[in-house]
Amino acid sequence: MNNKLVRGTLFLTAATLISKILGFVYIIPFMNLVGDEGYALYKYAYGPYGLMISLSTMGLPLAVSKYVSKYNGLGNYRASQDLLKFGLFLMMVTGIIACAILYALAHLVVGRQDGSGNSMDDVVYVIQMVSFALLIIPAMSLLRGYFQGNQSMGPSALSTVIEQVVRVVFIVCGAYAVLTMFNGSITSAVGVATFGAAVGGGAGLLVLVIVYQKRKHFIYKQVQNSQENKRIPIALMLKELLSYSIPFVIVGLAIPIYQNIDTFTVNALFQSIGYTQEKAETINAVIGLAQILVMIPVSLATAFGMSLLPSITTSYTKGAENEVKQKITQVLQLFFFLTFPAAVGLPLLAKPIYRMIFPSGSSYELGGFVLQWYAPMAILFGLFTITAAILQGVNQQKKVIVGLLTGIILKFILNIALLSSFKELAPILATYIGYGVSVLYNFHLIKKALSYRIIPELAKVKISIMHVALMGIVVFIMNKLLTVQLTGVVQDYMVSVLTATLSTIAGACIYAGCSFSNEQIRELFKKPSRKVS
C-alpha cells in the first residue's frame, strides 16, 4: 500500500476540514458586529474577486503539480526548478494585472446600487480592498502546486490552515477594532475584513517560502544529481502548461456551473408553473444553502484529487501501470471510508442540522427536505473530482471535458423536463443524472486507458458500507428518541442542536469503533514501509 499517498491525502483532508470549519465559525461573530447589511456588503466583494482569481491563475497551480511530478518521474529535477522560477514570475505579473484591473474597474463591476441598502461607493470600496489579495494568492497557489508535485503535501496543508486562521482572526479583530476602538463605520469595518484575504494570503505564502528556504539545499543537490538535466525552453514549457491548465479550469468550474444553472433558472421555472416569486426565491435560497452544507464532505474529494494527481502522474510517467491501479484503489477506499458517513448521516439528520446552522430562516422544513435529498450528491461530486484527477494524471484530461459537458447539457434539459412532475426535487434529480452520467463516462475512460477492473475494486469498500449501515441505524434511533424526549422540554431550536449534536457523536463513535477494529481499514493507515517496490 502506498502510505505516502495516504499520509499526504490525510494532511490535505485535515487542512481542508479545519479551513471549512473556520470558514463557518467566524461568520457568527462577524455578523453580530456588522449585521445583515454589512455581511451582504462583505459577500458582494467576493464575486468579482473569485472570478479574477480564476483568470489570474488560469488553472496553473494544478498544472504545475502535474508538470513537476511528470519531470521528477523522468529524473529531470532541473525542469521543476526552471518551472518554479518562470511560474512565480508569471503569477506575479498576472496577479498585478488582475489587481490593477479589479481596483480600477470596480465601479464598472458594480454598475449600480446593490439594492440592500449599501451604496455604490460602499461596494466599490470593499471590492478595491479585496483586490490587493490578487497580488499574493496566485504566487501562493503556484508554490502549493510545486510542493504537491513533489508529493510533499505537508507544506500545502500547513499553509492552508495558517492562511485561514490569520484571515479569520484579522476579519473579526479588524472589524471589532474599527467599530469599537476607532468608532468607524460599518463600511470601513467590512473593508478591513475584506482586506483579510490579502493578510491571510501573505501568511500562507510566508509559510511556503520558509519551508522552501529550509529545503533549498536538498532541492539544489537533487537538481545537481539529476539523471537528466535537460532544460525545457520557456515556449515549450508554457505550451505544455496551458495544455494541462485549460482542462483543469473547466473541470474546476463543474460544480459552480451546476449551481449557477439552478441559481439563474429556478426562479423563472417555478414561476412558470404557478409559484409566486417569493416562493420560487425561497426554494432557490434553500437549494443554495443545502449546497453549502454538501460542499463540506465534497471538499475532502478536492484534497484527494490534489494528492492523487501528482502521485499518479509520476507512476504513469515511469510506466508503472500496476502502481497506478493500486493508488486508484487505495484512494477510492479512503474516499468512501471518509465520505460515506457524511452522505448517509446528513440526510438522516437533515432537518435538525439545517435548523441548527440556519436558525434565522423560517423555511427549515423545506430546507431539511431539500438537504435530505441533496446530501448524497456528495458521493457523485467527490467521485467526479477524483476520477477527473485520475484521467488528468494519465494524460486523458481533454476527454474529461466531453463527459462534463454532456452532464451539464442533461442537467439544463432535465431541470425543465422534470419540473412539473417532481417540483422542488426536479433540480436535485437533474443534478444526480447529469453528474451520474459524467462519473460513469469517467470510469469508462479509466477502464479503457488502464484496463482497470472497477467493479471488483469497488467491492473492497463493502466493509465500509456495512459500518455505515450500522452507524445509520444508531443515528436514526437516536434522532427519533431525542426528538420525542426533548420536544416540549427545551426550546425548539435547542431540540435541533442537541438532537443533531448527540446523534452525530453517537454515530461517529460507532463508525470509528467498527472501522478501526477491522484489519482492512487499519491497513490504510499503517506507517510507511521501508520496503522498496
Short mmCIF file of C-alpha atoms in Angstrom, two decimals:
data_model
loop_
_atom_site.label_atom_id
_atom_site.label_comp_id
_atom_site.label_asym_id
_atom_site.label_seq_id
_atom_site.Cartn_x
_atom_site.Cartn_y
_atom_site.Cartn_z
CA MET A 1 0.00 0.00 0.00
CA ASN A 2 1.27 3.48 -0.82
CA ASN A 3 1.29 5.01 2.66
CA LYS A 4 2.95 8.21 1.42
CA LEU A 5 -0.12 8.85 -0.74
CA VAL A 6 -2.47 8.16 2.19
CA ARG A 7 -0.46 10.37 4.52
CA GLY A 8 -0.45 13.23 2.01
CA THR A 9 -4.17 12.81 1.39
CA LEU A 10 -4.93 12.89 5.11
CA PHE A 11 -2.80 16.02 5.59
CA LEU A 12 -4.73 17.85 2.89
CA THR A 13 -8.07 16.43 4.09
CA ALA A 14 -7.46 17.60 7.66
CA ALA A 15 -6.35 21.03 6.45
CA THR A 16 -9.42 21.35 4.23
CA LEU A 17 -11.76 20.38 7.08
CA ILE A 18 -10.15 22.82 9.51
CA SER A 19 -10.32 25.56 6.89
CA LYS A 20 -14.01 24.87 6.19
CA ILE A 21 -14.90 24.80 9.89
CA LEU A 22 -13.12 28.12 10.48
CA GLY A 23 -14.93 29.49 7.44
CA PHE A 24 -18.24 28.74 9.19
CA VAL A 25 -17.26 29.74 12.73
CA TYR A 26 -16.18 33.32 12.04
CA ILE A 27 -19.49 34.21 10.35
CA ILE A 28 -21.36 34.29 13.70
CA PRO A 29 -19.24 36.94 15.50
CA PHE A 30 -18.68 38.88 12.28
CA MET A 31 -22.41 39.12 11.54
CA ASN A 32 -23.04 40.20 15.14
CA LEU A 33 -20.57 43.04 14.55
CA VAL A 34 -21.65 44.29 11.11
CA GLY A 35 -25.23 42.99 10.80
CA ASP A 36 -27.01 41.58 7.74
CA GLU A 37 -26.34 44.68 5.65
CA GLY A 38 -22.62 44.61 6.45
CA TYR A 39 -22.38 40.90 5.71
CA ALA A 40 -24.16 41.41 2.39
CA LEU A 41 -21.58 44.09 1.57
CA TYR A 42 -18.76 41.71 2.56
CA LYS A 43 -20.10 38.90 0.34
CA TYR A 44 -20.60 41.32 -2.53
CA ALA A 45 -16.83 41.81 -2.81
CA TYR A 46 -16.09 38.12 -3.34
CA GLY A 47 -17.97 37.52 -6.60
CA PRO A 48 -15.64 39.54 -8.86
CA TYR A 49 -12.66 38.60 -6.68
CA GLY A 50 -13.27 34.87 -7.25
CA LEU A 51 -13.55 35.42 -10.99
CA MET A 52 -10.27 37.39 -11.10
CA ILE A 53 -8.51 34.68 -9.06
CA SER A 54 -9.58 32.10 -11.64
CA LEU A 55 -8.43 34.29 -14.53
CA SER A 56 -5.11 35.27 -12.92
CA THR A 57 -4.10 31.69 -12.03
CA MET A 58 -5.57 30.07 -15.19
CA GLY A 59 -5.52 26.65 -13.53
CA LEU A 60 -1.73 26.77 -13.36
CA PRO A 61 -1.27 25.54 -9.75
CA LEU A 62 -2.67 22.09 -10.59
CA ALA A 63 -0.95 22.18 -13.96
CA VAL A 64 2.33 22.91 -12.16
CA SER A 65 1.67 19.97 -9.83
CA LYS A 66 1.29 17.66 -12.82
CA TYR A 67 4.28 19.16 -14.69
CA VAL A 68 6.60 18.84 -11.66
CA SER A 69 5.55 15.26 -10.90
CA LYS A 70 5.97 14.28 -14.55
CA TYR A 71 9.54 15.56 -14.90
CA ASN A 72 10.51 14.33 -11.44
CA GLY A 73 9.35 10.91 -12.57
CA LEU A 74 11.67 11.26 -15.58
CA GLY A 75 14.56 12.23 -13.27
CA ASN A 76 14.72 15.80 -14.60
CA TYR A 77 14.57 17.89 -11.43
CA ARG A 78 16.02 20.93 -13.19
CA ALA A 79 12.84 21.24 -15.23
CA SER A 80 10.87 21.58 -11.98
CA GLN A 81 13.14 24.36 -10.72
CA ASP A 82 13.04 26.22 -14.02
CA LEU A 83 9.27 25.99 -13.96
CA LEU A 84 9.12 27.30 -10.39
CA LYS A 85 11.10 30.42 -11.31
CA PHE A 86 9.15 31.05 -14.51
CA GLY A 87 5.82 30.24 -12.87
CA LEU A 88 6.35 32.56 -9.92
CA PHE A 89 7.27 35.38 -12.28
CA LEU A 90 4.18 34.68 -14.40
CA MET A 91 1.90 34.54 -11.34
CA MET A 92 3.28 37.82 -10.01
CA VAL A 93 2.68 39.51 -13.36
CA THR A 94 -0.86 38.16 -13.76
CA GLY A 95 -1.58 38.96 -10.10
CA ILE A 96 -0.50 42.59 -10.54
CA ILE A 97 -2.55 42.91 -13.73
CA ALA A 98 -5.63 41.33 -12.12
CA CYS A 99 -5.31 43.55 -9.04
CA ALA A 100 -4.98 46.68 -11.17
CA ILE A 101 -7.97 45.75 -13.34
CA LEU A 102 -10.25 44.93 -10.40
CA TYR A 103 -9.21 48.03 -8.45
CA ALA A 104 -9.53 50.40 -11.41
CA LEU A 105 -12.76 48.95 -12.81
CA ALA A 106 -14.58 48.22 -9.53
CA HIS A 107 -17.23 50.85 -10.32
CA LEU A 108 -17.98 49.12 -13.64
CA VAL A 109 -18.29 45.75 -11.89
CA VAL A 110 -20.90 47.20 -9.53
CA GLY A 111 -22.76 49.21 -12.15
CA ARG A 112 -25.45 50.38 -9.73
CA GLN A 113 -26.60 50.10 -6.14
CA ASP A 114 -26.93 46.51 -4.94
CA GLY A 115 -30.40 47.13 -3.55
CA SER A 116 -29.57 46.02 0.00
CA GLY A 117 -29.02 49.48 1.46
CA ASN A 118 -25.32 49.63 0.55
CA SER A 119 -24.37 52.47 -1.76
CA MET A 120 -22.38 52.03 -4.94
CA ASP A 121 -19.42 53.78 -3.28
CA ASP A 122 -19.53 51.27 -0.39
CA VAL A 123 -19.44 48.30 -2.74
CA VAL A 124 -16.67 49.82 -4.87
CA TYR A 125 -14.62 50.39 -1.71
CA VAL A 126 -14.81 46.78 -0.46
CA ILE A 127 -14.07 45.39 -3.94
CA GLN A 128 -10.98 47.60 -4.11
CA MET A 129 -9.87 46.42 -0.66
CA VAL A 130 -10.17 42.73 -1.56
CA SER A 131 -8.35 43.29 -4.86
CA PHE A 132 -4.99 43.55 -3.03
CA ALA A 133 -5.18 39.82 -2.28
CA LEU A 134 -4.63 39.22 -6.01
CA LEU A 135 -1.02 40.36 -5.54
CA ILE A 136 -0.37 37.37 -3.27
CA ILE A 137 -2.80 34.49 -3.86
CA PRO A 138 -1.62 33.47 -7.38
CA ALA A 139 2.03 33.08 -6.28
CA MET A 140 0.96 31.23 -3.13
CA SER A 141 -1.24 28.86 -5.15
CA LEU A 142 1.60 28.09 -7.54
CA LEU A 143 4.02 27.31 -4.69
CA ARG A 144 1.43 24.91 -3.29
CA GLY A 145 1.25 23.24 -6.69
CA TYR A 146 5.05 22.91 -6.71
CA PHE A 147 5.13 21.17 -3.32
CA GLN A 148 2.21 18.92 -4.28
CA GLY A 149 4.02 18.00 -7.50
CA ASN A 150 6.91 16.86 -5.31
CA GLN A 151 4.35 14.77 -3.38
CA SER A 152 5.01 16.86 -0.28
CA MET A 153 1.53 17.70 1.00
CA GLY A 154 2.54 18.94 4.47
CA PRO A 155 3.58 22.47 3.38
CA SER A 156 0.36 22.96 1.39
CA ALA A 157 -1.76 21.69 4.29
CA LEU A 158 0.03 23.89 6.85
CA SER A 159 -0.16 26.90 4.54
CA THR A 160 -3.92 26.38 4.04
CA VAL A 161 -4.59 26.27 7.78
CA ILE A 162 -2.35 29.25 8.62
CA GLU A 163 -3.91 31.28 5.81
CA GLN A 164 -7.43 30.65 7.08
CA VAL A 165 -6.58 31.16 10.78
CA VAL A 166 -4.86 34.51 10.11
CA ARG A 167 -7.65 35.60 7.75
CA VAL A 168 -10.44 34.76 10.22
CA VAL A 169 -8.66 36.39 13.18
CA PHE A 170 -7.95 39.51 11.11
CA ILE A 171 -11.56 39.72 9.90
CA VAL A 172 -13.11 39.51 13.38
CA CYS A 173 -10.47 41.53 15.26
CA GLY A 174 -10.17 44.10 12.48
CA ALA A 175 -13.92 44.69 12.30
CA TYR A 176 -14.14 44.86 16.10
CA ALA A 177 -11.28 47.37 16.31
CA VAL A 178 -12.74 49.63 13.61
CA LEU A 179 -16.22 49.69 15.19
CA THR A 180 -15.41 49.83 18.91
CA MET A 181 -11.92 51.30 19.25
CA PHE A 182 -11.90 53.76 16.35
CA ASN A 183 -15.67 54.39 16.10
CA GLY A 184 -15.54 53.67 12.37
CA SER A 185 -18.43 52.94 10.03
CA ILE A 186 -19.81 49.54 9.03
CA THR A 187 -18.37 50.11 5.55
CA SER A 188 -14.88 50.72 6.98
CA ALA A 189 -15.15 47.60 9.14
CA VAL A 190 -16.18 45.48 6.16
CA GLY A 191 -13.39 46.98 4.06
CA VAL A 192 -10.84 45.96 6.69
CA ALA A 193 -12.43 42.49 6.80
CA THR A 194 -12.17 42.01 3.03
CA PHE A 195 -8.50 43.05 3.25
CA GLY A 196 -8.13 39.96 5.45
CA ALA A 197 -7.89 37.89 2.26
CA ALA A 198 -4.58 39.62 1.49
CA VAL A 199 -3.30 39.30 5.07
CA GLY A 200 -4.20 35.60 5.25
CA GLY A 201 -2.66 35.00 1.83
CA GLY A 202 0.52 36.72 2.95
CA ALA A 203 0.74 34.42 5.99
CA GLY A 204 0.14 31.33 3.83
CA LEU A 205 2.78 32.44 1.33
CA LEU A 206 5.29 33.13 4.12
CA VAL A 207 4.89 29.55 5.42
CA LEU A 208 5.65 28.14 1.96
CA VAL A 209 8.67 30.42 1.47
CA ILE A 210 10.10 29.40 4.88
CA VAL A 211 9.67 25.70 4.08
CA TYR A 212 11.27 26.17 0.66
CA GLN A 213 14.24 28.00 2.18
CA LYS A 214 14.75 25.19 4.68
CA ARG A 215 14.69 22.60 1.88
CA LYS A 216 16.64 24.66 -0.67
CA HIS A 217 19.96 22.89 -0.06
CA PHE A 218 18.36 19.46 -0.56
CA ILE A 219 16.48 20.65 -3.66
CA TYR A 220 19.61 22.07 -5.32
CA LYS A 221 21.53 18.90 -4.51
CA GLN A 222 18.74 16.89 -6.10
CA VAL A 223 18.98 19.03 -9.25
CA GLN A 224 22.75 18.55 -9.47
CA ASN A 225 22.41 14.78 -9.11
CA SER A 226 19.59 14.51 -11.65
CA GLN A 227 19.96 11.72 -14.19
CA GLU A 228 18.52 14.05 -16.83
CA ASN A 229 19.26 17.78 -16.56
CA LYS A 230 17.83 18.89 -19.86
CA ARG A 231 16.42 22.43 -19.85
CA ILE A 232 12.95 22.86 -21.31
CA PRO A 233 12.58 26.00 -23.50
CA ILE A 234 10.15 28.51 -21.99
CA ALA A 235 7.90 28.41 -25.09
CA LEU A 236 7.54 24.62 -24.84
CA MET A 237 7.08 24.83 -21.07
CA LEU A 238 4.28 27.37 -21.45
CA LYS A 239 2.63 25.34 -24.20
CA GLU A 240 2.65 22.20 -22.05
CA LEU A 241 1.35 24.07 -19.01
CA LEU A 242 -1.53 25.56 -20.97
CA SER A 243 -2.43 22.13 -22.37
CA TYR A 244 -2.83 20.98 -18.76
CA SER A 245 -4.33 24.12 -17.25
CA ILE A 246 -7.29 24.68 -19.59
CA PRO A 247 -8.93 21.30 -18.76
CA PHE A 248 -8.19 21.95 -15.06
CA VAL A 249 -10.05 25.26 -15.23
CA ILE A 250 -13.05 23.70 -16.97
CA VAL A 251 -13.22 20.74 -14.58
CA GLY A 252 -12.81 23.09 -11.61
CA LEU A 253 -15.84 25.05 -12.81
CA ALA A 254 -18.06 21.93 -12.86
CA ILE A 255 -19.78 22.40 -9.50
CA PRO A 256 -20.14 26.21 -9.87
CA ILE A 257 -21.71 25.70 -13.31
CA TYR A 258 -24.29 23.27 -11.90
CA GLN A 259 -25.01 25.63 -9.02
CA ASN A 260 -25.39 28.62 -11.31
CA ILE A 261 -27.79 26.74 -13.57
CA ASP A 262 -30.07 26.43 -10.53
CA THR A 263 -29.41 29.97 -9.28
CA PHE A 264 -30.32 31.61 -12.56
CA THR A 265 -33.14 29.32 -13.77
CA VAL A 266 -35.04 28.13 -10.68
CA ASN A 267 -36.99 31.38 -10.13
CA ALA A 268 -38.31 31.58 -13.69
CA LEU A 269 -39.00 27.83 -13.92
CA PHE A 270 -41.10 27.67 -10.75
CA GLN A 271 -42.99 30.83 -11.59
CA SER A 272 -43.82 29.29 -14.99
CA ILE A 273 -45.78 26.52 -13.20
CA GLY A 274 -47.69 28.89 -10.93
CA TYR A 275 -45.38 29.51 -7.95
CA THR A 276 -45.19 33.06 -6.63
CA GLN A 277 -41.87 34.90 -6.97
CA GLU A 278 -41.44 34.80 -3.18
CA LYS A 279 -41.93 31.01 -3.06
CA ALA A 280 -39.60 30.48 -6.03
CA GLU A 281 -36.89 32.62 -4.40
CA THR A 282 -37.28 30.68 -1.16
CA ILE A 283 -36.71 27.39 -3.00
CA ASN A 284 -33.72 28.92 -4.77
CA ALA A 285 -32.23 30.12 -1.47
CA VAL A 286 -32.82 26.77 0.25
CA ILE A 287 -31.10 24.86 -2.57
CA GLY A 288 -28.16 27.26 -2.28
CA LEU A 289 -27.89 26.74 1.48
CA ALA A 290 -28.10 22.95 1.08
CA GLN A 291 -25.25 23.16 -1.43
CA ILE A 292 -23.10 24.96 1.14
CA LEU A 293 -23.52 22.08 3.60
CA VAL A 294 -22.91 19.39 0.99
CA MET A 295 -19.70 21.12 -0.09
CA ILE A 296 -18.06 20.22 3.25
CA PRO A 297 -17.66 16.48 2.52
CA VAL A 298 -17.08 17.32 -1.16
CA SER A 299 -14.09 19.47 -0.19
CA LEU A 300 -12.44 16.26 1.04
CA ALA A 301 -12.52 14.92 -2.51
CA THR A 302 -10.69 18.05 -3.66
CA ALA A 303 -7.91 17.21 -1.22
CA PHE A 304 -7.89 13.63 -2.54
CA GLY A 305 -7.59 14.90 -6.10
CA MET A 306 -4.71 17.25 -5.24
CA SER A 307 -2.71 14.42 -3.65
CA LEU A 308 -3.67 11.79 -6.22
CA LEU A 309 -2.79 13.78 -9.36
CA PRO A 310 1.00 14.13 -8.86
CA SER A 311 1.30 10.62 -7.43
CA ILE A 312 -0.43 9.00 -10.42
CA THR A 313 1.41 11.23 -12.91
CA THR A 314 4.78 10.13 -11.51
CA SER A 315 3.88 6.43 -11.62
CA TYR A 316 2.33 6.71 -15.09
CA THR A 317 5.36 8.58 -16.43
CA LYS A 318 7.60 5.77 -15.18
CA GLY A 319 5.36 3.20 -16.91
CA ALA A 320 4.33 1.61 -13.60
CA GLU A 321 0.73 0.83 -14.57
CA ASN A 322 0.13 -1.62 -11.71
CA GLU A 323 1.27 1.04 -9.26
CA VAL A 324 -1.24 3.45 -10.80
CA LYS A 325 -4.05 0.92 -10.34
CA GLN A 326 -3.04 0.29 -6.74
CA LYS A 327 -3.13 4.01 -5.97
CA ILE A 328 -6.55 4.40 -7.57
CA THR A 329 -7.94 1.56 -5.47
CA GLN A 330 -6.41 2.93 -2.30
CA VAL A 331 -7.76 6.44 -2.78
CA LEU A 332 -11.24 5.13 -3.65
CA GLN A 333 -11.23 3.09 -0.45
CA LEU A 334 -10.14 6.12 1.56
CA PHE A 335 -12.69 8.35 -0.15
CA PHE A 336 -15.60 6.05 0.59
CA PHE A 337 -14.35 5.49 4.15
CA LEU A 338 -14.44 9.24 4.87
CA THR A 339 -17.37 10.36 2.69
CA PHE A 340 -19.95 7.58 3.11
CA PRO A 341 -20.74 8.52 6.75
CA ALA A 342 -21.47 12.14 5.79
CA ALA A 343 -23.55 11.13 2.76
CA VAL A 344 -25.71 8.87 4.98
CA GLY A 345 -25.71 10.80 8.25
CA LEU A 346 -26.55 14.18 6.72
CA PRO A 347 -29.87 13.02 5.17
CA LEU A 348 -30.87 11.27 8.42
CA LEU A 349 -30.29 14.45 10.43
CA ALA A 350 -31.17 16.90 7.67
CA LYS A 351 -33.91 18.84 9.48
CA PRO A 352 -32.18 19.38 12.84
CA ILE A 353 -28.85 20.17 11.15
CA TYR A 354 -30.43 22.66 8.77
CA ARG A 355 -32.29 24.40 11.58
CA MET A 356 -29.20 24.40 13.82
CA ILE A 357 -26.97 26.06 11.20
CA PHE A 358 -29.56 28.39 9.67
CA PRO A 359 -31.73 29.31 12.69
CA SER A 360 -32.94 32.65 11.32
CA GLY A 361 -34.75 31.10 8.35
CA SER A 362 -38.42 30.23 8.57
CA SER A 363 -38.25 27.56 5.85
CA TYR A 364 -36.37 24.88 7.79
CA GLU A 365 -38.97 22.23 6.94
CA LEU A 366 -38.36 22.81 3.22
CA GLY A 367 -34.63 23.20 3.89
CA GLY A 368 -34.48 19.87 5.71
CA PHE A 369 -36.41 18.18 2.90
CA VAL A 370 -34.10 19.57 0.20
CA LEU A 371 -30.95 18.74 2.20
CA GLN A 372 -32.25 15.21 2.79
CA TRP A 373 -32.31 14.60 -0.96
CA TYR A 374 -29.30 16.69 -1.89
CA ALA A 375 -26.77 15.36 0.67
CA PRO A 376 -25.96 12.02 -1.06
CA MET A 377 -24.82 14.08 -4.07
CA ALA A 378 -21.56 14.42 -2.12
CA ILE A 379 -20.64 10.94 -3.38
CA LEU A 380 -21.09 11.86 -7.06
CA PHE A 381 -19.45 15.29 -6.65
CA GLY A 382 -16.48 13.59 -5.00
CA LEU A 383 -16.22 10.74 -7.49
CA PHE A 384 -16.20 13.18 -10.37
CA THR A 385 -13.35 15.15 -8.78
CA ILE A 386 -11.31 12.01 -8.12
CA THR A 387 -11.92 10.34 -11.49
CA ALA A 388 -11.10 13.61 -13.25
CA ALA A 389 -7.80 13.78 -11.32
CA ILE A 390 -7.02 10.18 -12.34
CA LEU A 391 -7.67 10.91 -16.01
CA GLN A 392 -5.63 14.11 -15.87
CA GLY A 393 -2.80 12.12 -14.31
CA VAL A 394 -2.74 9.69 -17.26
CA ASN A 395 -2.99 12.39 -19.96
CA GLN A 396 -6.70 11.97 -20.68
CA GLN A 397 -7.64 15.46 -19.49
CA LYS A 398 -9.26 16.59 -22.74
CA LYS A 399 -11.67 13.64 -22.75
CA VAL A 400 -12.91 14.59 -19.27
CA ILE A 401 -14.42 17.74 -20.78
CA VAL A 402 -16.68 15.68 -23.08
CA GLY A 403 -18.28 13.87 -20.13
CA LEU A 404 -18.61 17.08 -18.16
CA LEU A 405 -20.33 18.97 -21.00
CA THR A 406 -22.69 16.03 -21.59
CA GLY A 407 -23.70 16.12 -17.93
CA ILE A 408 -24.21 19.90 -17.96
CA ILE A 409 -26.47 19.71 -21.05
CA LEU A 410 -28.51 16.95 -19.39
CA LYS A 411 -28.79 18.99 -16.20
CA PHE A 412 -30.10 22.03 -18.08
CA ILE A 413 -32.67 20.00 -20.07
CA LEU A 414 -33.85 17.93 -17.09
CA ASN A 415 -34.32 20.99 -14.88
CA ILE A 416 -37.15 21.85 -17.28
CA ALA A 417 -38.36 18.33 -18.16
CA LEU A 418 -38.70 17.08 -14.57
CA LEU A 419 -40.21 20.24 -13.10
CA SER A 420 -43.94 19.54 -13.50
CA SER A 421 -43.66 16.01 -12.09
CA PHE A 422 -41.15 16.45 -9.26
CA LYS A 423 -41.47 20.13 -8.28
CA GLU A 424 -38.79 21.02 -5.64
CA LEU A 425 -36.93 17.78 -6.33
CA ALA A 426 -36.53 18.47 -10.06
CA PRO A 427 -33.27 20.49 -9.86
CA ILE A 428 -31.80 17.94 -7.45
CA LEU A 429 -32.71 14.91 -9.59
CA ALA A 430 -31.36 16.70 -12.67
CA THR A 431 -28.05 17.18 -10.85
CA TYR A 432 -27.92 13.49 -9.92
CA ILE A 433 -28.48 12.40 -13.50
CA GLY A 434 -26.09 14.94 -15.03
CA TYR A 435 -23.26 14.17 -12.63
CA GLY A 436 -24.01 10.45 -12.71
CA VAL A 437 -23.52 10.37 -16.49
CA SER A 438 -20.23 12.30 -16.17
CA VAL A 439 -18.92 9.95 -13.47
CA LEU A 440 -19.85 6.81 -15.44
CA TYR A 441 -18.16 8.26 -18.52
CA ASN A 442 -15.01 8.96 -16.49
CA PHE A 443 -14.94 5.41 -15.15
CA HIS A 444 -15.35 4.13 -18.72
CA LEU A 445 -12.30 6.19 -19.77
CA ILE A 446 -10.28 4.88 -16.81
CA LYS A 447 -11.17 1.29 -17.68
CA LYS A 448 -10.22 1.89 -21.31
CA ALA A 449 -6.94 3.69 -20.54
CA LEU A 450 -5.67 1.39 -17.77
CA SER A 451 -7.67 -1.85 -18.13
CA TYR A 452 -8.80 -1.10 -14.59
CA ARG A 453 -11.43 -3.52 -13.27
CA ILE A 454 -13.71 -1.09 -11.48
CA ILE A 455 -16.47 -3.34 -10.09
CA PRO A 456 -14.15 -5.86 -8.32
CA GLU A 457 -12.10 -2.99 -6.87
CA LEU A 458 -15.16 -1.10 -5.66
CA ALA A 459 -16.28 -4.32 -3.94
CA LYS A 460 -13.43 -3.70 -1.48
CA VAL A 461 -15.42 -0.87 0.09
CA LYS A 462 -18.23 -3.22 1.17
CA ILE A 463 -16.85 -3.30 4.73
CA SER A 464 -17.26 0.49 4.93
CA ILE A 465 -20.83 0.13 3.63
CA MET A 466 -21.62 -2.33 6.44
CA HIS A 467 -20.17 0.00 9.07
CA VAL A 468 -22.09 2.97 7.65
CA ALA A 469 -25.31 0.95 7.69
CA LEU A 470 -24.83 0.20 11.40
CA MET A 471 -23.98 3.85 12.04
CA GLY A 472 -27.12 4.90 10.16
CA ILE A 473 -29.34 2.69 12.33
CA VAL A 474 -27.87 4.20 15.50
CA VAL A 475 -28.25 7.77 14.19
CA PHE A 476 -31.86 7.13 13.10
CA ILE A 477 -32.84 5.71 16.51
CA MET A 478 -31.03 8.48 18.43
CA ASN A 479 -32.69 11.15 16.29
CA LYS A 480 -36.18 9.77 16.93
CA LEU A 481 -35.65 9.18 20.67
CA LEU A 482 -34.09 12.59 21.34
CA THR A 483 -36.76 14.42 19.34
CA VAL A 484 -39.54 12.74 21.36
CA GLN A 485 -37.81 13.20 24.72
CA LEU A 486 -36.73 16.83 24.25
CA THR A 487 -39.78 18.29 22.49
CA GLY A 488 -41.67 20.47 24.97
CA VAL A 489 -38.83 20.29 27.50
CA VAL A 490 -36.47 22.77 25.80
CA GLN A 491 -36.90 25.36 23.05
CA ASP A 492 -37.39 24.06 19.52
CA TYR A 493 -34.01 25.40 18.40
CA MET A 494 -32.24 23.60 21.27
CA VAL A 495 -34.08 20.40 20.33
CA SER A 496 -32.43 20.65 16.90
CA VAL A 497 -29.00 21.48 18.36
CA LEU A 498 -28.99 18.65 20.91
CA THR A 499 -30.50 16.12 18.51
CA ALA A 500 -28.03 16.89 15.72
CA THR A 501 -25.00 17.05 18.03
CA LEU A 502 -25.66 13.98 20.18
CA SER A 503 -26.80 11.82 17.25
CA THR A 504 -23.70 12.80 15.26
CA ILE A 505 -21.39 11.96 18.19
CA ALA A 506 -23.10 8.60 18.72
CA GLY A 507 -22.88 7.73 15.02
CA ALA A 508 -19.25 8.81 14.78
CA CYS A 509 -18.28 6.68 17.80
CA ILE A 510 -19.99 3.60 16.38
CA TYR A 511 -18.44 4.09 12.93
CA ALA A 512 -14.94 4.75 14.26
CA GLY A 513 -15.12 1.83 16.68
CA CYS A 514 -16.26 -0.62 14.00
CA SER A 515 -13.84 0.67 11.37
CA PHE A 516 -10.63 0.68 13.37
CA SER A 517 -11.32 -2.76 14.77
CA ASN A 518 -11.17 -4.01 11.16
CA GLU A 519 -7.75 -5.02 9.82
CA GLN A 520 -8.54 -3.94 6.24
CA ILE A 521 -9.29 -0.38 7.39
CA ARG A 522 -6.25 -0.26 9.68
CA GLU A 523 -4.09 -1.29 6.72
CA LEU A 524 -4.92 2.04 5.04
CA PHE A 525 -3.35 3.98 7.90
CA LYS A 526 -0.25 1.91 8.63
CA LYS A 527 3.10 3.67 8.85
CA PRO A 528 5.16 3.67 5.66
CA SER A 529 7.15 0.54 4.96
CA ARG A 530 10.85 0.81 4.15
CA LYS A 531 10.50 -1.92 1.59
CA VAL A 532 11.38 -0.76 -1.93
CA SER A 533 8.90 -1.90 -4.56
#
